[in-house]
CSV table of C-alpha atoms in Angstrom, one decimal:
chain,number,residue,atom,x,y,z
D,1,MET,CA,10.9,-10.2,0.0
D,2,SER,CA,10.4,-13.5,-1.2
D,3,ASP,CA,10.0,-14.6,2.3
D,4,GLY,CA,11.8,-18.2,2.3
D,5,PHE,CA,11.0,-19.1,-1.4
D,6,LYS,CA,13.9,-20.7,-3.0
D,7,LEU,CA,14.8,-21.4,-6.6
D,8,ASP,CA,17.0,-24.4,-7.2
D,9,PHE,CA,18.2,-26.2,-10.2
D,10,GLU,CA,18.6,-30.0,-10.8
D,11,SER,CA,19.1,-32.6,-13.5
D,12,LEU,CA,16.0,-34.4,-14.8
D,13,GLN,CA,14.3,-37.0,-12.6
D,14,ILE,CA,11.2,-37.7,-10.8
D,15,PRO,CA,11.4,-36.4,-7.2
D,16,ALA,CA,10.5,-38.7,-4.2
D,17,SER,CA,7.9,-36.5,-3.0
D,18,GLY,CA,6.4,-33.0,-3.5
D,19,ASP,CA,5.0,-31.9,-6.8
D,20,LEU,CA,6.1,-32.4,-10.3
D,21,VAL,CA,5.0,-29.9,-12.8
D,22,LEU,CA,4.8,-30.5,-16.4
D,23,CYS,CA,3.8,-28.3,-19.3
D,24,VAL,CA,1.4,-29.5,-22.1
D,25,GLY,CA,-0.2,-27.9,-25.1
D,26,GLU,CA,-3.6,-27.9,-26.4
D,27,ASP,CA,-3.1,-31.6,-27.7
D,28,LEU,CA,-2.4,-32.2,-23.9
D,29,ALA,CA,0.8,-34.3,-24.9
D,30,PRO,CA,3.9,-33.7,-22.6
D,31,GLY,CA,7.4,-33.3,-24.2
D,32,PRO,CA,9.7,-36.4,-25.2
D,33,GLN,CA,11.7,-35.8,-21.7
D,34,ALA,CA,8.7,-35.9,-19.6
D,35,ALA,CA,7.1,-38.5,-21.3
D,36,ARG,CA,10.1,-40.8,-20.5
D,37,LEU,CA,10.1,-39.7,-17.0
D,38,LEU,CA,6.4,-40.7,-16.7
D,39,GLY,CA,6.7,-44.0,-18.5
D,40,ASP,CA,3.7,-46.1,-18.3
D,41,SER,CA,1.8,-43.2,-16.1
D,42,VAL,CA,2.0,-40.9,-19.2
D,43,GLY,CA,-1.7,-42.0,-19.8
D,44,ILE,CA,-2.9,-40.3,-16.6
D,45,ILE,CA,-2.8,-36.8,-17.9
D,46,ALA,CA,-5.3,-37.4,-20.8
D,47,ARG,CA,-7.8,-39.4,-18.3
D,48,ALA,CA,-7.6,-36.7,-15.8
D,49,ALA,CA,-7.8,-33.8,-18.5
D,50,LYS,CA,-11.2,-35.7,-19.9
D,51,ALA,CA,-12.5,-36.0,-16.5
D,52,GLU,CA,-11.7,-32.3,-15.3
D,53,LYS,CA,-12.6,-30.8,-19.0
D,54,PHE,CA,-8.9,-29.5,-19.1
D,55,LYS,CA,-8.1,-28.1,-22.4
D,56,GLY,CA,-4.4,-27.0,-22.0
D,57,LYS,CA,-5.0,-23.6,-22.5
D,58,PHE,CA,-2.2,-21.1,-21.7
D,59,LYS,CA,-1.7,-20.9,-17.8
D,60,SER,CA,-4.8,-23.2,-16.9
D,61,LEU,CA,-3.8,-25.7,-14.3
D,62,MET,CA,-4.6,-29.2,-13.3
D,63,THR,CA,-3.8,-30.9,-10.2
D,64,ILE,CA,-3.6,-34.9,-10.0
D,65,THR,CA,-3.0,-35.8,-6.5
D,66,ALA,CA,-1.3,-39.1,-5.8
D,67,PRO,CA,-1.0,-39.9,-9.2
D,68,GLY,CA,-0.9,-43.6,-9.8
D,69,GLN,CA,2.5,-45.5,-9.6
D,70,LEU,CA,4.5,-42.2,-9.3
D,71,ASP,CA,6.1,-41.3,-5.8
D,72,VAL,CA,5.4,-37.7,-5.9
D,73,ASP,CA,2.3,-36.0,-4.1
D,74,ARG,CA,0.9,-34.2,-7.0
D,75,LEU,CA,1.2,-34.0,-10.5
D,76,VAL,CA,0.6,-30.5,-11.7
D,77,ILE,CA,-0.1,-29.9,-15.4
D,78,VAL,CA,0.4,-26.7,-16.8
D,79,GLY,CA,-1.2,-25.5,-20.0
D,80,LEU,CA,0.8,-23.8,-22.8
D,81,GLY,CA,-2.1,-23.1,-25.2
D,82,LYS,CA,-1.8,-23.4,-29.1
D,83,PRO,CA,1.7,-22.0,-30.5
D,84,VAL,CA,1.0,-19.0,-32.7
D,85,GLU,CA,3.5,-18.0,-35.2
D,86,ALA,CA,5.5,-15.2,-34.0
D,87,GLU,CA,4.0,-14.8,-30.7
D,88,THR,CA,6.3,-15.2,-27.7
D,89,PRO,CA,4.4,-16.5,-24.4
D,90,ASP,CA,4.2,-14.3,-21.4
D,91,TRP,CA,6.7,-16.1,-19.5
D,92,PRO,CA,6.8,-14.2,-16.5
D,93,ALA,CA,3.0,-14.8,-16.2
D,94,LEU,CA,3.5,-18.6,-16.6
D,95,GLY,CA,6.3,-18.7,-13.9
D,96,ALA,CA,4.2,-16.8,-11.5
D,97,ALA,CA,1.1,-19.4,-12.4
D,98,ILE,CA,3.6,-22.4,-11.3
D,99,ALA,CA,4.6,-20.5,-8.5
D,100,GLY,CA,1.1,-19.8,-7.2
D,101,ALA,CA,0.0,-23.5,-7.9
D,102,THR,CA,2.7,-24.9,-5.9
D,103,ALA,CA,3.3,-22.2,-3.2
D,104,GLY,CA,4.6,-23.4,0.1
D,105,ARG,CA,5.4,-26.7,-1.2
D,106,GLU,CA,8.5,-28.6,-2.7
D,107,ALA,CA,8.1,-28.7,-6.5
D,108,MET,CA,10.1,-29.5,-9.5
D,109,LEU,CA,9.3,-28.2,-12.8
D,110,VAL,CA,10.5,-30.2,-16.1
D,111,THR,CA,11.7,-27.2,-18.1
D,112,GLU,CA,10.0,-28.5,-21.4
D,113,PHE,CA,7.6,-26.5,-23.3
D,114,PRO,CA,5.8,-28.4,-26.1
D,115,GLY,CA,5.4,-26.3,-29.0
D,116,PHE,CA,7.7,-23.2,-27.8
D,117,GLN,CA,11.3,-22.7,-27.6
D,118,GLY,CA,12.6,-23.0,-23.9
D,119,ASP,CA,15.6,-20.7,-24.6
D,120,ASP,CA,17.5,-18.5,-22.2
D,121,ALA,CA,14.7,-15.8,-22.3
D,122,ALA,CA,12.1,-18.3,-21.5
D,123,ILE,CA,13.9,-19.4,-18.4
D,124,SER,CA,14.9,-16.0,-17.2
D,125,GLY,CA,11.1,-14.7,-17.7
D,126,LEU,CA,9.5,-17.9,-15.8
D,127,ALA,CA,12.0,-17.3,-12.8
D,128,LEU,CA,11.3,-13.6,-12.8
D,129,GLY,CA,7.6,-14.4,-12.5
D,130,ALA,CA,8.1,-17.0,-9.8
D,131,ARG,CA,10.1,-14.8,-7.7
D,132,LEU,CA,7.6,-11.9,-8.3
D,133,ARG,CA,4.8,-14.1,-7.4
D,134,ALA,CA,6.4,-15.2,-4.2
D,135,TYR,CA,6.7,-11.9,-2.7
D,136,ARG,CA,5.0,-11.1,0.6
D,137,PHE,CA,5.3,-8.1,2.8
D,138,ASP,CA,4.3,-9.3,6.4
D,139,HIS,CA,7.4,-8.9,8.8
D,140,TYR,CA,5.3,-6.4,10.9
D,141,LYS,CA,2.7,-9.3,11.7
D,142,SER,CA,3.6,-11.1,14.8
D,143,LYS,CA,1.6,-14.0,14.1
D,144,LYS,CA,1.9,-15.0,10.4
D,145,LYS,CA,-1.0,-16.9,8.8
D,146,ASP,CA,-0.2,-19.2,6.0
D,147,ASP,CA,-3.8,-19.7,5.2
D,148,ASP,CA,-4.6,-16.2,4.1
D,149,ASP,CA,-6.1,-16.1,0.8
D,150,ASP,CA,-5.1,-12.7,0.0
D,151,ALA,CA,-1.3,-13.3,0.1
D,152,PRO,CA,1.1,-15.9,-1.4
D,153,LYS,CA,2.0,-18.7,0.9
D,154,LYS,CA,5.2,-18.6,2.6
D,155,GLY,CA,8.5,-20.3,1.6
D,156,GLY,CA,8.6,-23.2,-0.6
D,157,ARG,CA,11.2,-24.3,-3.1
D,158,LEU,CA,10.7,-24.5,-6.7
D,159,THR,CA,13.3,-26.5,-8.8
D,160,LEU,CA,13.9,-26.2,-12.5
D,161,ALA,CA,15.1,-29.3,-14.0
D,162,GLY,CA,16.4,-29.9,-17.4
D,163,ALA,CA,19.5,-31.6,-19.1
D,164,ASP,CA,21.8,-28.9,-18.3
D,165,PRO,CA,21.2,-27.5,-14.6
D,166,GLN,CA,24.1,-24.9,-14.7
D,167,ALA,CA,22.9,-23.4,-18.0
D,168,LEU,CA,19.2,-22.9,-16.3
D,169,LYS,CA,20.9,-21.4,-13.4
D,170,LYS,CA,22.7,-18.9,-15.6
D,171,ALA,CA,19.5,-18.2,-17.2
D,172,ALA,CA,17.6,-17.6,-14.2
D,173,LYS,CA,20.2,-15.4,-13.0
D,174,GLN,CA,19.6,-12.9,-15.9
D,175,SER,CA,16.5,-11.8,-14.3
D,176,ALA,CA,17.5,-12.2,-10.6
D,177,GLY,CA,18.6,-8.4,-10.4
D,178,LEU,CA,15.3,-7.2,-12.0
D,179,ALA,CA,13.2,-9.2,-9.4
D,180,ASP,CA,15.1,-7.8,-6.5
D,181,GLY,CA,14.6,-4.2,-7.8
D,182,VAL,CA,11.2,-4.8,-8.1
D,183,MET,CA,10.8,-6.1,-4.7
D,184,LEU,CA,12.7,-3.2,-3.3
D,185,ALA,CA,10.5,-0.9,-4.7
D,186,ARG,CA,7.3,-3.0,-3.3
D,187,ASP,CA,9.2,-2.9,0.1
D,188,LEU,CA,9.4,0.7,0.2
D,189,VAL,CA,5.9,1.5,-0.9
D,190,ASN,CA,4.7,-1.1,1.8
D,191,GLU,CA,6.7,0.2,4.6
D,192,PRO,CA,4.7,2.1,7.1
D,193,ALA,CA,5.5,5.9,7.0
D,194,ASN,CA,6.5,6.2,10.7
D,195,THR,CA,9.6,3.9,9.8
D,196,LEU,CA,10.2,5.6,6.7
D,197,GLY,CA,10.8,9.1,6.5
D,198,PRO,CA,12.6,11.1,4.1
D,199,VAL,CA,16.0,10.4,5.9
D,200,GLU,CA,15.3,6.7,6.1
D,201,PHE,CA,14.3,6.6,2.5
D,202,ALA,CA,17.5,8.3,1.4
D,203,GLU,CA,19.5,5.9,3.3
D,204,ARG,CA,17.7,3.2,1.5
D,205,ALA,CA,18.9,4.7,-1.6
D,206,ALA,CA,22.5,5.1,-0.3
D,207,ALA,CA,22.8,1.4,0.0
D,208,LEU,CA,23.0,1.1,-3.5
D,209,GLU,CA,26.3,2.0,-3.3
D,210,LYS,CA,27.2,-1.8,-2.6
D,211,LEU,CA,26.1,-2.4,-6.2
D,212,GLY,CA,28.7,0.4,-7.5
D,213,VAL,CA,25.8,3.2,-7.6
D,214,GLU,CA,27.6,6.5,-6.8
D,215,VAL,CA,24.8,8.4,-4.4
D,216,GLU,CA,24.5,11.8,-3.1
D,217,ILE,CA,22.3,12.9,-0.4
D,218,LEU,CA,21.5,16.4,-0.3
D,219,ASP,CA,20.0,18.0,3.1
D,220,GLU,CA,17.8,20.9,3.6
D,221,LYS,CA,20.8,23.3,3.8
D,222,GLN,CA,22.3,22.2,0.6
D,223,LEU,CA,18.9,22.4,-1.1
D,224,GLY,CA,18.2,25.7,0.1
D,225,LYS,CA,21.6,26.7,-1.1
D,226,ILE,CA,20.9,25.2,-4.6
D,227,GLY,CA,17.6,27.0,-4.9
D,228,MET,CA,14.9,24.0,-4.2
D,229,ARG,CA,12.4,26.3,-2.6
D,230,ALA,CA,9.4,24.8,-4.3
D,231,LEU,CA,10.5,21.2,-2.9
D,232,LEU,CA,11.3,22.8,0.6
D,233,GLY,CA,8.0,24.5,0.8
D,234,VAL,CA,6.2,21.0,0.7
D,235,ALA,CA,8.4,19.8,3.7
D,236,GLN,CA,8.4,23.2,5.8
D,237,GLY,CA,5.1,21.6,7.5
D,238,SER,CA,6.9,18.7,8.8
D,239,GLU,CA,9.2,17.8,11.6
D,240,ARG,CA,11.2,15.5,9.4
D,241,PRO,CA,13.6,17.3,7.3
D,242,ALA,CA,13.6,16.8,3.4
D,243,ARG,CA,16.3,15.0,1.4
D,244,VAL,CA,17.0,14.5,-2.4
D,245,ALA,CA,18.9,11.4,-3.3
D,246,ILE,CA,21.0,11.5,-6.6
D,247,MET,CA,22.0,8.1,-7.7
D,248,HIS,CA,24.2,7.7,-10.6
D,249,TRP,CA,25.2,4.6,-12.4
D,250,GLN,CA,28.0,4.8,-14.8
D,251,GLY,CA,27.9,1.5,-17.3
D,252,ALA,CA,29.0,3.3,-20.5
D,253,LYS,CA,31.7,5.5,-21.5
D,254,LYS,CA,31.9,8.8,-19.7
D,255,SER,CA,31.5,10.8,-22.9
D,256,GLU,CA,28.0,9.2,-23.3
D,257,LYS,CA,25.0,11.6,-22.1
D,258,PRO,CA,23.0,9.8,-19.3
D,259,VAL,CA,19.1,9.1,-19.2
D,260,ALA,CA,17.5,10.4,-16.2
D,261,PHE,CA,14.4,9.0,-14.1
D,262,ILE,CA,13.0,11.1,-11.4
D,263,GLY,CA,10.7,10.1,-8.7
D,264,LYS,CA,8.2,11.9,-6.6
D,265,GLY,CA,8.9,10.8,-3.0
D,266,VAL,CA,6.0,12.2,-0.6
D,267,VAL,CA,6.5,9.7,2.4
D,268,PHE,CA,3.2,10.6,3.6
D,269,ASP,CA,0.7,13.0,2.5
D,270,THR,CA,-1.9,14.5,4.6
D,271,GLY,CA,-2.6,17.1,1.9
D,272,GLY,CA,-1.2,19.9,4.2
D,273,ILE,CA,-3.4,22.8,5.2
D,274,SER,CA,-5.7,21.7,2.4
D,275,ILE,CA,-6.1,18.4,4.4
D,276,LYS,CA,-7.5,15.1,2.9
D,277,PRO,CA,-10.5,13.4,4.2
D,278,ALA,CA,-9.5,10.9,6.9
D,279,GLY,CA,-11.2,7.9,5.1
D,280,GLY,CA,-8.3,6.2,3.3
D,281,MET,CA,-5.6,8.7,4.3
D,282,GLU,CA,-3.3,5.7,5.8
D,283,ASP,CA,-2.9,4.7,2.0
D,284,MET,CA,-0.9,8.1,1.6
D,285,LYS,CA,2.1,6.1,2.7
D,286,GLY,CA,2.3,5.2,-0.6
D,287,ASP,CA,2.7,8.7,-2.3
D,288,MET,CA,6.4,7.9,-2.8
D,289,ALA,CA,5.8,5.2,-5.3
D,290,GLY,CA,7.5,7.2,-7.9
D,291,ALA,CA,10.7,7.4,-5.9
D,292,ALA,CA,10.6,3.6,-4.9
D,293,THR,CA,10.5,2.8,-8.5
D,294,VAL,CA,13.4,4.8,-9.4
D,295,VAL,CA,15.4,3.2,-6.6
D,296,GLY,CA,14.1,-0.4,-7.8
D,297,LEU,CA,15.2,0.4,-11.2
D,298,MET,CA,18.6,1.7,-10.1
D,299,HIS,CA,19.1,-1.3,-8.5
D,300,ALA,CA,18.0,-3.4,-11.3
D,301,LEU,CA,20.3,-1.8,-13.6
D,302,ALA,CA,23.4,-1.8,-11.6
D,303,ALA,CA,22.6,-5.7,-10.5
D,304,ARG,CA,22.9,-6.6,-14.0
D,305,LYS,CA,25.8,-4.0,-14.9
D,306,ALA,CA,23.6,-2.5,-17.4
D,307,LYS,CA,25.8,-0.6,-20.2
D,308,ALA,CA,24.4,2.8,-19.9
D,309,ASN,CA,24.8,6.0,-17.7
D,310,VAL,CA,21.9,6.4,-15.9
D,311,ILE,CA,20.8,9.3,-13.3
D,312,GLY,CA,18.1,8.6,-10.7
D,313,ALA,CA,16.8,11.4,-8.8
D,314,ILE,CA,14.4,11.5,-5.9
D,315,GLY,CA,12.8,14.2,-3.9
D,316,LEU,CA,11.8,13.1,-0.2
D,317,VAL,CA,9.3,15.1,1.7
D,318,GLU,CA,6.7,15.0,4.2
D,319,ASN,CA,3.5,16.9,3.5
D,320,MET,CA,2.1,17.8,7.1
D,321,PRO,CA,-0.2,20.7,8.4
D,322,ASP,CA,1.6,22.3,11.2
D,323,GLY,CA,1.7,26.3,11.9
D,324,LYS,CA,4.9,26.4,9.4
D,325,ALA,CA,3.4,24.8,6.6
D,326,GLN,CA,2.6,26.8,3.6
D,327,ARG,CA,-0.6,28.0,2.8
D,328,PRO,CA,-3.0,28.4,-0.2
D,329,GLY,CA,-2.5,31.7,-1.5
D,330,ASP,CA,1.4,31.7,-0.8
D,331,ILE,CA,3.7,32.2,-4.0
D,332,VAL,CA,6.8,30.4,-4.0
D,333,GLU,CA,9.7,30.6,-6.3
D,334,THR,CA,11.1,27.6,-7.7
D,335,LEU,CA,14.8,26.7,-8.8
D,336,SER,CA,14.0,27.7,-12.5
D,337,GLY,CA,13.2,31.3,-11.1
D,338,GLN,CA,9.3,30.7,-12.1
D,339,THR,CA,6.9,31.6,-9.6
D,340,VAL,CA,3.9,29.4,-8.4
D,341,GLU,CA,0.8,30.4,-6.6
D,342,ILE,CA,-0.3,27.8,-4.2
D,343,ILE,CA,-4.1,27.2,-4.6
D,344,ASN,CA,-4.1,23.7,-2.9
D,345,THR,CA,-1.2,22.3,-0.7
D,346,ASP,CA,-2.5,18.9,-1.6
D,347,ALA,CA,-1.0,19.6,-5.1
D,348,GLU,CA,2.4,19.3,-3.7
D,349,GLY,CA,4.1,16.3,-5.7
D,350,ARG,CA,4.4,18.6,-8.8
D,351,LEU,CA,6.3,21.4,-6.8
D,352,VAL,CA,8.8,18.5,-5.8
D,353,LEU,CA,9.2,17.2,-9.4
D,354,ALA,CA,9.5,21.0,-10.8
D,355,ASP,CA,12.7,21.7,-8.9
D,356,LEU,CA,14.0,18.1,-9.6
D,357,LEU,CA,13.2,18.4,-13.5
D,358,SER,CA,15.1,21.7,-13.4
D,359,TYR,CA,18.1,20.4,-11.5
D,360,VAL,CA,18.6,17.3,-13.4
D,361,GLU,CA,18.3,19.0,-16.8
D,362,ASP,CA,20.7,21.7,-15.9
D,363,THR,CA,23.2,19.7,-14.1
D,364,TYR,CA,23.3,16.4,-16.3
D,365,GLU,CA,22.2,17.4,-19.8
D,366,PRO,CA,20.4,13.9,-20.1
D,367,GLN,CA,19.5,12.3,-23.4
D,368,PHE,CA,15.8,12.4,-21.8
D,369,MET,CA,14.0,12.6,-18.4
D,370,ILE,CA,11.1,10.6,-17.1
D,371,ASP,CA,9.5,11.5,-14.2
D,372,LEU,CA,7.1,9.1,-12.2
D,373,ALA,CA,4.6,10.1,-9.5
D,374,THR,CA,1.6,9.2,-7.9
D,375,LEU,CA,0.4,12.7,-8.8
D,376,THR,CA,-3.4,12.7,-9.4
D,377,GLY,CA,-6.7,10.8,-8.5
D,378,ALA,CA,-7.8,12.0,-12.0
D,379,ILE,CA,-5.9,9.5,-13.6
D,380,ILE,CA,-7.4,6.8,-11.8
D,381,VAL,CA,-10.9,8.1,-13.0
D,382,ALA,CA,-9.7,8.4,-16.5
D,383,LEU,CA,-7.7,5.2,-16.7
D,384,GLY,CA,-8.8,3.2,-13.8
D,385,LYS,CA,-5.9,1.0,-12.5
D,386,ASP,CA,-5.0,-1.0,-15.7
D,387,HIS,CA,-2.7,1.8,-17.2
D,388,ALA,CA,-0.4,4.4,-16.2
D,389,GLY,CA,-1.1,7.9,-17.7
D,390,LEU,CA,1.9,9.1,-20.1
D,391,PHE,CA,2.5,12.5,-21.1
D,392,SER,CA,5.4,13.6,-23.0
D,393,ASN,CA,6.8,16.4,-25.4
D,394,ASP,CA,8.6,13.6,-27.6
D,395,ASP,CA,6.7,11.4,-29.9
D,396,ALA,CA,9.6,9.1,-30.1
D,397,LEU,CA,9.9,8.6,-26.5
D,398,CYS,CA,6.4,7.8,-26.2
D,399,GLU,CA,6.6,5.1,-28.8
D,400,LYS,CA,9.4,3.4,-27.0
D,401,LEU,CA,7.6,3.5,-23.6
D,402,GLY,CA,4.5,2.0,-25.1
D,403,GLU,CA,6.6,-1.0,-26.7
D,404,ALA,CA,8.2,-1.5,-23.3
D,405,GLY,CA,4.9,-1.6,-21.6
D,406,GLY,CA,3.4,-4.1,-24.1
D,407,ALA,CA,6.5,-6.3,-23.5
D,408,THR,CA,6.2,-6.1,-19.8
D,409,GLY,CA,2.7,-5.8,-19.2
D,410,GLU,CA,3.3,-2.7,-17.2
D,411,LYS,CA,0.9,-0.6,-19.9
D,412,VAL,CA,0.8,3.0,-20.5
D,413,TRP,CA,-1.6,5.4,-22.1
D,414,ARG,CA,-1.0,8.6,-23.8
D,415,LEU,CA,-3.0,11.7,-23.0
D,416,PRO,CA,-2.8,15.1,-24.6
D,417,LEU,CA,-1.1,18.1,-23.7
D,418,GLY,CA,-2.0,21.7,-25.2
D,419,LYS,CA,-2.6,25.3,-25.0
D,420,ALA,CA,-6.0,24.9,-23.9
D,421,TYR,CA,-5.1,23.0,-21.1
D,422,ASP,CA,-2.1,25.1,-20.2
D,423,LYS,CA,-4.3,28.2,-20.0
D,424,LEU,CA,-6.1,26.7,-16.9
D,425,ILE,CA,-3.0,26.8,-14.7
D,426,ASP,CA,-2.2,30.6,-15.5
D,427,SER,CA,-2.3,32.7,-12.2
D,428,LYS,CA,-3.3,36.3,-11.6
D,429,PHE,CA,-0.4,36.7,-9.3
D,430,ALA,CA,2.5,34.5,-10.1
D,431,ASP,CA,3.7,32.8,-13.4
D,432,MET,CA,1.2,29.8,-12.7
D,433,LYS,CA,-1.0,28.3,-10.2
D,434,ASN,CA,-0.3,24.7,-9.0
D,435,THR,CA,-3.7,23.4,-9.9
D,436,GLY,CA,-6.2,24.2,-12.6
D,437,GLY,CA,-9.2,23.0,-11.1
D,438,ARG,CA,-11.3,19.9,-11.3
D,439,TYR,CA,-11.5,19.2,-15.0
D,440,GLY,CA,-8.4,17.4,-16.8
D,441,GLY,CA,-6.8,17.4,-13.3
D,442,ALA,CA,-4.0,14.8,-14.5
D,443,ILE,CA,-3.5,16.8,-17.6
D,444,THR,CA,-3.0,20.2,-16.0
D,445,ALA,CA,-0.6,18.5,-13.6
D,446,ALA,CA,1.3,17.4,-16.4
D,447,GLN,CA,1.2,20.7,-18.1
D,448,PHE,CA,2.4,22.1,-15.0
D,449,LEU,CA,5.5,19.9,-15.1
D,450,GLN,CA,6.1,20.7,-18.7
D,451,ARG,CA,6.8,24.4,-17.9
D,452,PHE,CA,9.9,23.1,-15.9
D,453,VAL,CA,11.5,21.3,-19.0
D,454,LYS,CA,13.4,23.1,-21.6
D,455,ASN,CA,14.5,21.2,-24.8
D,456,THR,CA,15.0,17.8,-23.3
D,457,PRO,CA,12.8,14.9,-24.4
D,458,TRP,CA,10.6,14.3,-21.5
D,459,ALA,CA,7.9,11.9,-20.4
D,460,HIS,CA,5.8,12.0,-17.3
D,461,LEU,CA,4.1,8.8,-15.9
D,462,ASP,CA,1.2,9.4,-13.6
D,463,ILE,CA,1.2,6.1,-11.6
D,464,ALA,CA,-1.6,6.8,-9.0
D,465,GLY,CA,-3.6,3.8,-10.2
D,466,THR,CA,-0.8,1.4,-10.7
D,467,GLY,CA,2.0,2.0,-8.1
D,468,MET,CA,0.0,1.4,-5.0
D,469,ALA,CA,-3.1,-0.4,-4.4
D,470,ALA,CA,-3.1,-1.8,-7.9
D,471,GLU,CA,-5.1,-4.5,-9.2
D,472,ALA,CA,-3.7,-8.0,-8.2
D,473,SER,CA,-1.8,-9.7,-11.3
D,474,ASP,CA,-0.3,-13.0,-12.3
D,475,VAL,CA,3.2,-11.6,-10.9
D,476,ASN,CA,1.9,-9.2,-8.3
D,477,LYS,CA,-0.4,-10.0,-5.2
D,478,SER,CA,1.0,-7.1,-3.1
D,479,TRP,CA,-0.4,-3.6,-2.1
D,480,GLY,CA,2.8,-2.1,-3.3
D,481,SER,CA,3.1,-3.0,-7.0
D,482,GLY,CA,6.7,-2.0,-8.1
D,483,PHE,CA,5.1,-0.5,-11.0
D,484,GLY,CA,7.6,0.7,-13.6
D,485,VAL,CA,10.7,-1.0,-12.6
D,486,ARG,CA,10.3,-3.7,-15.3
D,487,LEU,CA,8.8,-1.1,-17.8
D,488,LEU,CA,11.9,1.3,-17.7
D,489,ASP,CA,14.5,-1.4,-17.5
D,490,ARG,CA,13.1,-2.9,-20.7
D,491,LEU,CA,13.1,0.6,-22.2
D,492,VAL,CA,17.0,1.0,-21.3
D,493,THR,CA,17.8,-2.6,-22.4
D,494,ASP,CA,16.0,-2.1,-25.8
D,495,HIS,CA,17.1,1.4,-26.6
D,496,TYR,CA,20.0,3.1,-24.6
D,497,GLU,CA,22.5,0.5,-23.8
D,498,SER,CA,25.7,0.7,-25.8
């Protein structure tokens, strides 16, 4: 939620109060429109920059309080850096920096970017970054503190000013649905598990019907009839029943095969009988970040009426250790007919995804399948929190994901799959084990999932380090990041819309 933040659009003028935001390059010169607005006060920028040693580098900020003859409270100067041929600025990061500098205040940005083309894509990106930076999740706080250094300031208004306010508004609207999708995913991840169980999560997915998404909710009886025994096995230790939500966006011809996104939705993970240590277990409310991303993505695609057919499938369970819970040593038959020996009940997400992968592939015959899951701590050991782990059976799909990650800043790094790792999950008693031991844990988890994919191009994104408790960035100051919504929206935009 943007919590009171408002984005407006007006013609060029100097506001009577609040902040006036101007962009400059490394020469510190404002554009001609901004220079006309400032009039005789234009020299204040160079004088202040000399005193503050401000060089105009990209995203650098300089604030001039009570600036000379101007009525505004503050003049905020934003650096654009030196234009580099064929290089596009990170407009969302710039919008986020501006929103951060003016948070909780009334501010007007002159949409003039010396050295760069301020086209529709630039305005759309700026608006996206500003909206995402303004996000905060605090509606469970009875006393809300606006001086919290770890959270964006509440409210405020950023007005984009230019010669054609309606054109600015239209450009900014292009990214509004994407921003809402990311914030929806963040809300879901941040929500406590006592208010967001499998049933409630499924209801959140069903709310996408307002945007034209067809949503089917499968209950435990239906799942049992279908044969999703692995998924149900994870849920059997909880009093809260499992659900699967299948979301279908029809934006292209019916004859066109869909693309499919599949999310792990463990709303809380105790580890089951193989119970986790108490320290940090509260973070396991975020073990459904993969499912949250899929719901946020479906919102973004439907909101902009993407010209693609898309399936979103999420498996929603709670992993608890009561007397009905599955045990280490149990053997479960999956929807595919393959059997799995349960070695560790804390390796549960892959069981949920196994049945979903089989179901989606057999039912919808998609062009590709991409699953997302906070699947392993091992991926954080390998990559930290800067990249999501990428595993795939298809080089072309990997290349497209890498390009989308570079364009959005939601970066992925490909790790290997192979027979040597596959052997680690062979079982003496069943077709496979649900864990291959300590070494290569993220890889053996992906090898497990690959056994449930037939011939469809497939990619697995392990977002354990990026989907929750992620590192803060220009566009995200939240515990739940919404990672993957922008990445996958870009993938669809660039390659799969008709």
